[in-house]
Coordinates of C-alpha atoms and ligand atoms in Angstrom, one line a residue:
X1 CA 93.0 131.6 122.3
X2 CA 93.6 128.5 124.1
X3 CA 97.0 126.8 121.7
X4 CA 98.7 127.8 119.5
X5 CA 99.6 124.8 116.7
X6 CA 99.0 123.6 113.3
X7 CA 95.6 125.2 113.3
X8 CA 96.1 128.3 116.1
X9 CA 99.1 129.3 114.5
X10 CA 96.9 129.6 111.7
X11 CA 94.4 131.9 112.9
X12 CA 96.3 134.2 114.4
X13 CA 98.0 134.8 111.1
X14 CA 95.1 135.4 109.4
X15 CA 93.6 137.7 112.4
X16 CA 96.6 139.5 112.0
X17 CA 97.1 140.0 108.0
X18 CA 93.1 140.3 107.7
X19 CA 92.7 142.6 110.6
X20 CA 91.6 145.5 109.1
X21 CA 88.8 143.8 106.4
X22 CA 87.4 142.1 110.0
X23 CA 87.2 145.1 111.5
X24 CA 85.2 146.8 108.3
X25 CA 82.9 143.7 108.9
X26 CA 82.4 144.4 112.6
X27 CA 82.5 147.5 113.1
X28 CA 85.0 147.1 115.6
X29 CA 88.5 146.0 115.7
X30 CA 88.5 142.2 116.9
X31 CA 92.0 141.5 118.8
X32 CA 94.0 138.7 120.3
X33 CA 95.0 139.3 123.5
X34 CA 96.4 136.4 124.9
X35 CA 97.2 132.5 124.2
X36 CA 97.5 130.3 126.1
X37 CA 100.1 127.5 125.3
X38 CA 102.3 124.4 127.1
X39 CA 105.7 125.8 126.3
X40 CA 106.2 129.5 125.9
X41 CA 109.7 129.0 124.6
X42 CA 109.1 126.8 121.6
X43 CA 109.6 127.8 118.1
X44 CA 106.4 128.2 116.1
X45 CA 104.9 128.1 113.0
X46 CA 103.9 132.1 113.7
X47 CA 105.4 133.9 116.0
X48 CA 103.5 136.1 118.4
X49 CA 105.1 138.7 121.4
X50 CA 106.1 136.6 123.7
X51 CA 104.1 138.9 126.5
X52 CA 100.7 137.4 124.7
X53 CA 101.6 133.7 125.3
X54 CA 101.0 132.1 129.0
X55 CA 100.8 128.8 130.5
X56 CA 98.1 130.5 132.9
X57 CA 94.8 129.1 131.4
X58 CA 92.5 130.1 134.4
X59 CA 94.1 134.4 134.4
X60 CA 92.6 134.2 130.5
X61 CA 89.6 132.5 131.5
X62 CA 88.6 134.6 134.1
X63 CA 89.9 138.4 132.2
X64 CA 87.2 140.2 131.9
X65 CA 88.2 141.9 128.9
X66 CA 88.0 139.1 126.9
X67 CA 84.9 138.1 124.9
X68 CA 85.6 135.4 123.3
X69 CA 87.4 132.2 123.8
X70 CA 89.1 130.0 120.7
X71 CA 89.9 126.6 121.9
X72 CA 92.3 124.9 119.4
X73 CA 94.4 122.7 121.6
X74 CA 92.5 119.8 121.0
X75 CA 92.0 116.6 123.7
X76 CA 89.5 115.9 126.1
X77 CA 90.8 117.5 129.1
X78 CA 91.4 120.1 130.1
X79 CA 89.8 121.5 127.0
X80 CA 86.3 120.6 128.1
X81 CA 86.6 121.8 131.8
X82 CA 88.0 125.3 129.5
X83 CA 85.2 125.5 127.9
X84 CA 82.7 124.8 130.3
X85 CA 84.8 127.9 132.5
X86 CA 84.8 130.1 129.9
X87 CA 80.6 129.9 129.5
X88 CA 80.8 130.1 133.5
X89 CA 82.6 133.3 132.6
X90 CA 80.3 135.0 130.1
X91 CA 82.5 134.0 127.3
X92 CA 81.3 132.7 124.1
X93 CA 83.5 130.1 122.7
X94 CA 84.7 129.1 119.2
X95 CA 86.2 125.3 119.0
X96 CA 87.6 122.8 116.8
X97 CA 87.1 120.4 119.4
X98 CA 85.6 117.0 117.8
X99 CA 86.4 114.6 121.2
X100 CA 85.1 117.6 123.1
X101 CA 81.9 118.4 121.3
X102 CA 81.1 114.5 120.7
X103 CA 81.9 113.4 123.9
X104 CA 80.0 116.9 125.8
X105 CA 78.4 118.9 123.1
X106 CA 74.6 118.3 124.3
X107 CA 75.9 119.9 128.3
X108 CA 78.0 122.4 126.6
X109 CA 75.2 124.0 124.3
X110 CA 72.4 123.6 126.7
X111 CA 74.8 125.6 129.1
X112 CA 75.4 127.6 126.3
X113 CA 71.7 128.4 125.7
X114 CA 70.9 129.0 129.6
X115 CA 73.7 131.5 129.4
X116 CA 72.3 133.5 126.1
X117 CA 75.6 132.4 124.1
X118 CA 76.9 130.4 121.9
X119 CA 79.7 127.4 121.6
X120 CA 80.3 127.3 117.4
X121 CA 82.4 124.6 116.2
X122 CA 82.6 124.5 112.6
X123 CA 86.2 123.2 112.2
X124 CA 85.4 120.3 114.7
X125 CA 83.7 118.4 111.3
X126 CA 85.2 118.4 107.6
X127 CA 88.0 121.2 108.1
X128 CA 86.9 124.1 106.3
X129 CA 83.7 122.8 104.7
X130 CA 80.7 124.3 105.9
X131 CA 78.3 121.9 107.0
X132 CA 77.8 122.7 111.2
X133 CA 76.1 125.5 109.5
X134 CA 74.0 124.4 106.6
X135 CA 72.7 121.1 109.3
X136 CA 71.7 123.8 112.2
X137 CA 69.8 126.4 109.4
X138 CA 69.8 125.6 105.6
X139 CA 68.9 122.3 106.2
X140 CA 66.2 122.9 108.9
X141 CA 63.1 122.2 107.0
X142 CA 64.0 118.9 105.7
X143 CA 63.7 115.4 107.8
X144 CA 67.2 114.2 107.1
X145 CA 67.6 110.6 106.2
X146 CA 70.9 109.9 105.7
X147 CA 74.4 111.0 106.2
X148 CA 76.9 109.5 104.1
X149 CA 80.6 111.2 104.2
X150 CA 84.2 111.0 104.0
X151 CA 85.5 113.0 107.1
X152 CA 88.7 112.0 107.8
X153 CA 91.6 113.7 105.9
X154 CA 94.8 112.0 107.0
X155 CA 93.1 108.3 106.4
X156 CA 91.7 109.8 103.4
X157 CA 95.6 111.3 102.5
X158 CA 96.9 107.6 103.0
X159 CA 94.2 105.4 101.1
X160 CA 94.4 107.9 97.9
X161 CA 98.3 107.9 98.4
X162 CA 98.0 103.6 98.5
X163 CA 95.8 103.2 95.7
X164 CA 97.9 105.6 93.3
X165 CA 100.9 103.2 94.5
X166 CA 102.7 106.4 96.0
X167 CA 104.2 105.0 98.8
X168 CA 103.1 102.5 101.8
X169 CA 100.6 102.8 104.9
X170 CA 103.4 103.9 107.2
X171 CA 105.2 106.7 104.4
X172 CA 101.4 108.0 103.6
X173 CA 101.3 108.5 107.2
X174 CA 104.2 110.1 108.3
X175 CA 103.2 112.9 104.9
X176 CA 100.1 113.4 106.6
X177 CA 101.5 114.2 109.7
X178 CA 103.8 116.9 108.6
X179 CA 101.2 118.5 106.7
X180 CA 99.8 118.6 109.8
X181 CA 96.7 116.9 109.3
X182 CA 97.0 113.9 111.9
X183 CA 95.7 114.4 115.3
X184 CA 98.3 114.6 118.2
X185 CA 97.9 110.9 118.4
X186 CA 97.3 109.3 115.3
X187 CA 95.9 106.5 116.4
X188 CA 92.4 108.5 116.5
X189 CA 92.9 108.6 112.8
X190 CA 93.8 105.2 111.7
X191 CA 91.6 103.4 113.7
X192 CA 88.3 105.4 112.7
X193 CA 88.0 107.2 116.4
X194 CA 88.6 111.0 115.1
X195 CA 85.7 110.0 111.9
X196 CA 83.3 109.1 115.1
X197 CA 83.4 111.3 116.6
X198 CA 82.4 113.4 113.8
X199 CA 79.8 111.6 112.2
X200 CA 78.3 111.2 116.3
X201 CA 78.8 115.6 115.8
X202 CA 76.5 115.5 112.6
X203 CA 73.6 112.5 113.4
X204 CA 73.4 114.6 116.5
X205 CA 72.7 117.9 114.6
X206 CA 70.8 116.2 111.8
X207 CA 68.5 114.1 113.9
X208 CA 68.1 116.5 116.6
X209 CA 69.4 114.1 119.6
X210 CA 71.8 113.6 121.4
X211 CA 74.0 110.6 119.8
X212 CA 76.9 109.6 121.7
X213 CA 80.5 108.4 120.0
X214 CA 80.5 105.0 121.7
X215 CA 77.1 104.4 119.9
X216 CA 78.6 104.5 116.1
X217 CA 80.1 101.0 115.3
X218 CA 83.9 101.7 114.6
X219 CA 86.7 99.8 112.5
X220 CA 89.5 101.6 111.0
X221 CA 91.9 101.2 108.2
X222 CA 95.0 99.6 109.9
X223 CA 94.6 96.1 108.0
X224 CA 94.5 97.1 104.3
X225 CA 97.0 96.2 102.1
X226 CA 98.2 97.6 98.1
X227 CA 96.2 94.2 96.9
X228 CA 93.7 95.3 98.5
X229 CA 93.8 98.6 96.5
X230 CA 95.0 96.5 92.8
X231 CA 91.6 94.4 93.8
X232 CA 89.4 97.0 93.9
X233 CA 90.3 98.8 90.8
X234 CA 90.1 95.1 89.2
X235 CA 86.4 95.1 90.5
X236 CA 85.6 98.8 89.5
X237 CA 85.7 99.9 93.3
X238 CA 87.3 102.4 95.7
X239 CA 88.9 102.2 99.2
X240 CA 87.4 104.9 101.5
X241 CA 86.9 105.0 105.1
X242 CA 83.3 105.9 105.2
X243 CA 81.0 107.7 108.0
X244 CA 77.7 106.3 107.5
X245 CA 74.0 107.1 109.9
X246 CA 71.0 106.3 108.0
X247 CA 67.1 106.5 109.6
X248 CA 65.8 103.1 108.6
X249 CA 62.2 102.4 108.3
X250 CA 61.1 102.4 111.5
X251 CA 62.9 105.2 113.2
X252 CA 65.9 103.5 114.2
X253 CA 69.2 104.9 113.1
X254 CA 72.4 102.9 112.2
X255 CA 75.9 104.4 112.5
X256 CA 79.3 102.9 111.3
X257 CA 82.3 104.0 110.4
X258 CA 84.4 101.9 108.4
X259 CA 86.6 101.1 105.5
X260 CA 84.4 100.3 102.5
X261 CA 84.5 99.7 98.7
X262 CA 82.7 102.4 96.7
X263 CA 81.9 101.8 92.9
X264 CA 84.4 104.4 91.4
X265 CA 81.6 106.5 90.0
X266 CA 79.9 107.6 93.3
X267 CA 80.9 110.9 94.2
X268 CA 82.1 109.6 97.5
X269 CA 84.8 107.8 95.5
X270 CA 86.4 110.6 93.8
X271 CA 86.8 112.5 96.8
X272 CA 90.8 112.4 97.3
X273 CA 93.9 113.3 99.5
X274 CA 92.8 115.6 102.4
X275 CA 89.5 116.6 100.5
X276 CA 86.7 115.7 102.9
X277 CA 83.0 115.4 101.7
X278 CA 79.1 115.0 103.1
X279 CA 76.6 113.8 101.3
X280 CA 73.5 114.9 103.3
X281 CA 70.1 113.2 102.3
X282 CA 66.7 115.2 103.2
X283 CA 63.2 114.6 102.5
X284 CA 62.6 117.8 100.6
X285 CA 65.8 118.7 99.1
X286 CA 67.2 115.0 98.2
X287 CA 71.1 114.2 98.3
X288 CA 73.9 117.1 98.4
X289 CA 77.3 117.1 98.3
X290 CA 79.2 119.3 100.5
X291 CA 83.3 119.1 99.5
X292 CA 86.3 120.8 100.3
X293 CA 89.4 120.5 102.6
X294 CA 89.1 118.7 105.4
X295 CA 92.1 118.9 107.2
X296 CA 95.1 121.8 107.4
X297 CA 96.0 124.9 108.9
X298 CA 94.4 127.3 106.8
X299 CA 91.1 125.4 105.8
X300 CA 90.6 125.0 109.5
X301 CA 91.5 128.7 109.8
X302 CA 88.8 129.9 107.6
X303 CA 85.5 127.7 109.6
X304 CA 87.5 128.5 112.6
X305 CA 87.7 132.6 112.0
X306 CA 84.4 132.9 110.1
X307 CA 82.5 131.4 113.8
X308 CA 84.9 133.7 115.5
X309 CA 83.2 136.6 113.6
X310 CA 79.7 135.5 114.0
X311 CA 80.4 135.0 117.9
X312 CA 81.6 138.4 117.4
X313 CA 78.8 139.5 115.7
X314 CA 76.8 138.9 118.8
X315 CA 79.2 140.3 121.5
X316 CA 78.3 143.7 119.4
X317 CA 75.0 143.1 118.6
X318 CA 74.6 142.7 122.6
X319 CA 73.3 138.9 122.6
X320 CA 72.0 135.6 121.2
X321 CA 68.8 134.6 121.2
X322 CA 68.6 131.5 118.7
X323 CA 68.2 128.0 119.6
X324 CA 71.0 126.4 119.2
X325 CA 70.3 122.9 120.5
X326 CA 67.3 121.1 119.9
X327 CA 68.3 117.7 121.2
X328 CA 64.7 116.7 121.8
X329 CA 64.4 113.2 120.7
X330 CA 65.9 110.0 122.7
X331 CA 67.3 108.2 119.4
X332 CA 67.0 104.5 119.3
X333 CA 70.0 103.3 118.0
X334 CA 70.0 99.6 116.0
X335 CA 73.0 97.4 115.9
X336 CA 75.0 96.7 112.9
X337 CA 73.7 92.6 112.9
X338 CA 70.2 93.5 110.6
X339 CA 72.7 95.1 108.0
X340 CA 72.2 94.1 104.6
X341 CA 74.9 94.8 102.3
X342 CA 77.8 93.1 99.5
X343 CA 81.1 92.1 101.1
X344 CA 84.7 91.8 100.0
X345 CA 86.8 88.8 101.5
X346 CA 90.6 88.5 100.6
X347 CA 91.9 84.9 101.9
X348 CA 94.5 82.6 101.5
X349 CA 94.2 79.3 101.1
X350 CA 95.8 76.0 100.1
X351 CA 95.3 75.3 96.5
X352 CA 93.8 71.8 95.6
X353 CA 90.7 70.3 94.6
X354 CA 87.6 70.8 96.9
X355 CA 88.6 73.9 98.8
X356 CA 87.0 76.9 97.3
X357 CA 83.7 74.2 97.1
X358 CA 84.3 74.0 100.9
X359 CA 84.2 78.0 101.3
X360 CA 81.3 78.4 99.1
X361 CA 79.5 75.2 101.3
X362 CA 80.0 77.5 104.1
X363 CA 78.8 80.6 102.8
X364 CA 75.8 78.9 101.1
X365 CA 74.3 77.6 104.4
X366 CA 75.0 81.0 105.8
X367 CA 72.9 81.8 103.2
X368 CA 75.4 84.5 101.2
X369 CA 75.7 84.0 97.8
X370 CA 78.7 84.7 95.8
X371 CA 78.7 87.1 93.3
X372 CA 82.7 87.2 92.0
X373 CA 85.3 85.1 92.5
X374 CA 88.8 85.9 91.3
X375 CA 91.6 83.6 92.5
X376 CA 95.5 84.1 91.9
X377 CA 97.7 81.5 92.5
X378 CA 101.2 82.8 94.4
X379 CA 103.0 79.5 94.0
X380 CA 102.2 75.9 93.7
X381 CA 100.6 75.1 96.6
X382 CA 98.8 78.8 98.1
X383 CA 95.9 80.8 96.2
X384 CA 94.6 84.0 97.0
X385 CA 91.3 84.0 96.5
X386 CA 89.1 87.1 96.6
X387 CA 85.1 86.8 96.7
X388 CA 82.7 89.2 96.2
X389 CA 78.9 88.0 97.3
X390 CA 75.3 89.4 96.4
X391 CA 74.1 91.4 99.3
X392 CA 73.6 89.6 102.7
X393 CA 73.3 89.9 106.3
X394 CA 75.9 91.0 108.5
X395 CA 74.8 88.5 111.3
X396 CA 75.5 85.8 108.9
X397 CA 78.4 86.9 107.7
X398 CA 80.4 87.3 111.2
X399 CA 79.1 83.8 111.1
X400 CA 80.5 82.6 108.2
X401 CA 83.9 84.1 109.2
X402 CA 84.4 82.2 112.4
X403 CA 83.1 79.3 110.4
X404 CA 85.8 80.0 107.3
X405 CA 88.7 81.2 109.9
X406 CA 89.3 78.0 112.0
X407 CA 89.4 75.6 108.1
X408 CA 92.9 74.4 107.9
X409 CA 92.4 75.2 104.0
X410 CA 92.3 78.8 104.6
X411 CA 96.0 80.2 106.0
X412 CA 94.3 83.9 106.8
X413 CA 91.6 85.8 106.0
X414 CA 92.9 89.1 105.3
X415 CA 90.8 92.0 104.0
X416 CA 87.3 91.8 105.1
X417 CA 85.4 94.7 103.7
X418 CA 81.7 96.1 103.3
X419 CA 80.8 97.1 99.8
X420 CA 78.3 100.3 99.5
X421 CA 76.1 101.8 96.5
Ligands
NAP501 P1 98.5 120.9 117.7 O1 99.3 121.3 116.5 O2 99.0 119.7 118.5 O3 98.4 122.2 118.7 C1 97.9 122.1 120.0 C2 98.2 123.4 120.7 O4 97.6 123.4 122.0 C3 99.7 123.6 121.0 O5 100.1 124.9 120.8 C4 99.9 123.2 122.5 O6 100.8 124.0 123.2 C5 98.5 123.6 123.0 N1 98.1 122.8 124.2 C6 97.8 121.4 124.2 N2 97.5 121.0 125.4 C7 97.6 122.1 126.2 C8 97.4 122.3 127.6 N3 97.0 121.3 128.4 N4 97.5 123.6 128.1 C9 97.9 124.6 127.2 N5 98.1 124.4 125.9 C10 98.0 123.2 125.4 O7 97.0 120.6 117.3 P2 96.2 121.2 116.0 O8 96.4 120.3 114.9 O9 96.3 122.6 115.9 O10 94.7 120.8 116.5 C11 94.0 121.6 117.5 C12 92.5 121.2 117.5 O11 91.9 121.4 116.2 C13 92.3 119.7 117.8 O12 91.1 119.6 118.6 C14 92.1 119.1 116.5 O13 91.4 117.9 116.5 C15 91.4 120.2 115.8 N6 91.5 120.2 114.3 C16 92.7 120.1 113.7 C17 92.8 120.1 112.3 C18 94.1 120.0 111.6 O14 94.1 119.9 110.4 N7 95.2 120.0 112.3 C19 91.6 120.3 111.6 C20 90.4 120.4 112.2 C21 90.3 120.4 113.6 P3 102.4 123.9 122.8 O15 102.5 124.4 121.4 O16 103.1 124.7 123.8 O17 102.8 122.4 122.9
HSE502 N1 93.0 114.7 112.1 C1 91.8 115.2 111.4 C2 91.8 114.6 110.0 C3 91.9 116.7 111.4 O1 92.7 114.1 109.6 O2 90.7 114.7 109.4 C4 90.7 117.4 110.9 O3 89.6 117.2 111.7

């Protein structure tokens, strides 16, 4: 196993306390020999003999007794080149990898497939939820249409925890992190990085192509406020950072991840804390909603140990024949401009006669029409004004804004936010 963290210490607790029910399932027992860590003095969250942990990466790579390789040390490098050694090596290889996969999946399961194994990566989307699974068999016969999830669990931990009013951005943060659900830098959390890389991980699976993480349109959730949150459950709505790909009518496929306002009866809406949730569409089977944990040590254990077992499977079985990467189609990709959908705009402006005429005058040549406006004044002379339109272009909203921005009327747009279902 290459580290040994939140989610390794994790699985080799469980390999250890559920050795014996593995082995029943084998046939075999299914032991870990060696980890490979940073630090081999540091105090962790399990301990293992200290004669199992190395910081020698290449003498576990290249020991021929070892089957099977567990990457849960997360980051681009050297992971990757691990990986890639370890399939050099005869090794299959179980990961939790998300930068890896997105950024080198298509290479990795092609060499994969040359080489008669396997690379299974379960825990890289959603924690423990299966869907890696369900999207390579269950889901084989349907044309998928749309993928519509919440897959991040730390921003997920924060906006539930700022909409119940249970503390501020930076406190919801620092809770997630000792639960050990951010990534080693945050940052690929907040700012919607960790949720591409995911949702590039499923369109790739779902639409059977190769669909890279710089081609899903990112914003993440670093400029909401609590109004933002006492807004939206004025208006009926929820906060969620949403991973969105949907096939439009003429082949091309959309793919954004943003914050977004959910009517509170959508499933998507409900789902809460560190719960994760994908709501797959296909042609034959219509919408379903996979749910569970998608973050923490022993939610990630369980997708992480159940690929270790089918990896394992094969190793006794003596090989792998199944496809396991169809990435056959060159995807056309279509930019976020042609969107149609409602906004949310929270702005401050002065307050006297003729100003919200002046932001409705702008938004009316940009042809968006308002649906709601609710306006609060904070004292004499500043309003806060927050309008909800009737579905419109996106082009001619990021119009509107650099119109609207510049008005000496306006003192700062704040919250600028897409509104879905
Ligand atoms: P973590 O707690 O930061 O643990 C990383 C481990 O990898 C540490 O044991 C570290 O060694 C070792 N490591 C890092 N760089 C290394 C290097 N260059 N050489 C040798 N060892 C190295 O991370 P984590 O939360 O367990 O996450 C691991 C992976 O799982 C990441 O890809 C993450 O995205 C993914 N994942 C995490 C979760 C979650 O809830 N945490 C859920 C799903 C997927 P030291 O301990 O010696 O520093
Ligand atoms: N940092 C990730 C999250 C871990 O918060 O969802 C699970 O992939």
């Amino acid at each position: 196993m290459l580290g040994l963290g939140v989610v390794g210490s994790g699985v080799a607790r469980i390999l250890s306390e559920k050795a014996e029910s593995y082995a029943r399932e084998l046939g075999c027992p299914l032991e870990l020999s060696r980890v490979v860590v940073r630090d081999t003095g540091k105090d962790r969250a399990y301990a293992i003999e200290p004669a199992r942990l190395t910081t020698d990466a290449a003498s576990v790579l290249e020991d021929p007794e070892i089957e099977l390789i567990v990457e849960v040390m997360g980051g681009e490098e050297p992971a990757h080149q691990y990986i890639r050694d370890a399939l050099g090596a005869g090794k299959y290889v179980i990961t939790a990898n998300k930068e890896v996969m997105a950024k080198h999946g298509a290479s990795l399961l092609t060499l994969a497939q040359e080489r008669k194994l396997d690379v299974l990566y379960e825990a890289s989307v959603g924690g423990g939820i299966p869907i890696i699974a369900p999207l390579k068999r269950d889901l084989l016969a349907n044309e998928i249409v749309a993928l519509s999830a919440v897959i991040n669990g730390t921003t997920n931990y924060i906006l539930t925890a700022m909409s119940r009013g249970e503390g501020d951005f930076d406190e919801a943060l620092a809770k997630a992190q000792a639960l050990g659900y951010a990534e080693a830098d945050p940052a690929n959390d907040i700012e919607g990085t960790d949720a591409a890389y995911k949702l590039a991980i499923l369109a790739s699976l779902a639409f059977h192509g190769e669909v890279r993480p710089d081609q899903v349109y990112c914003e993440g959730i670093g400029g909401l406020t609590n109004r933002d949150f006492r807004y939206a459950r004025e208006l009926g709505y929820a906060i969620k950072l949403v991973a969105l790909a949907r096939r439009d009518a003429e082949g091309g496929l959309r793919l954004r991840v943003h914050p977004a306002m959910l009517p509170e009866g959508e499933p998507l809406a409900k789902v809460d804390g560190v719960l994760n949730a994908v709501e797959v569409e296909g042609d034959l089977l219509g919408r379903t909603l996979f749910e569970g944990q998608g973050a923490g040590a022993m939610p990630t254990t369980s997708a992480v140990v159940a690929d270790l077992l089918d990896a394992a499977h094969s190793v006794v079985s003596g090989g792998r024949e199944r496809l396991i990467w169809r990435g056959e189609a060159a995807l056309r990709i279509v930019s976020m401009d042609d969107l149609r959908t409602r906004y949310y705009l929270r702005m401050t402006v002065t307050d006297r006669p003729g100003v919200l005429a002046q932001i409705a005058r702008v938004l009316g040549e940009a042809e968006i029409s308002i649906a709601t406006v609710l306006q609060k004044a904070t004292d004499e002379r500043v309003a806060e004004l927050v309008i909800m339109t009737h579905e419109a272009q996106e082009a001619s909203m990021q119009r509107a804004l650099a119109e609207l921005r510049p008005l000496p009327e306006i003192a700062e747009i704040g919250t600028f936010l897409r509104v879905e279902g």
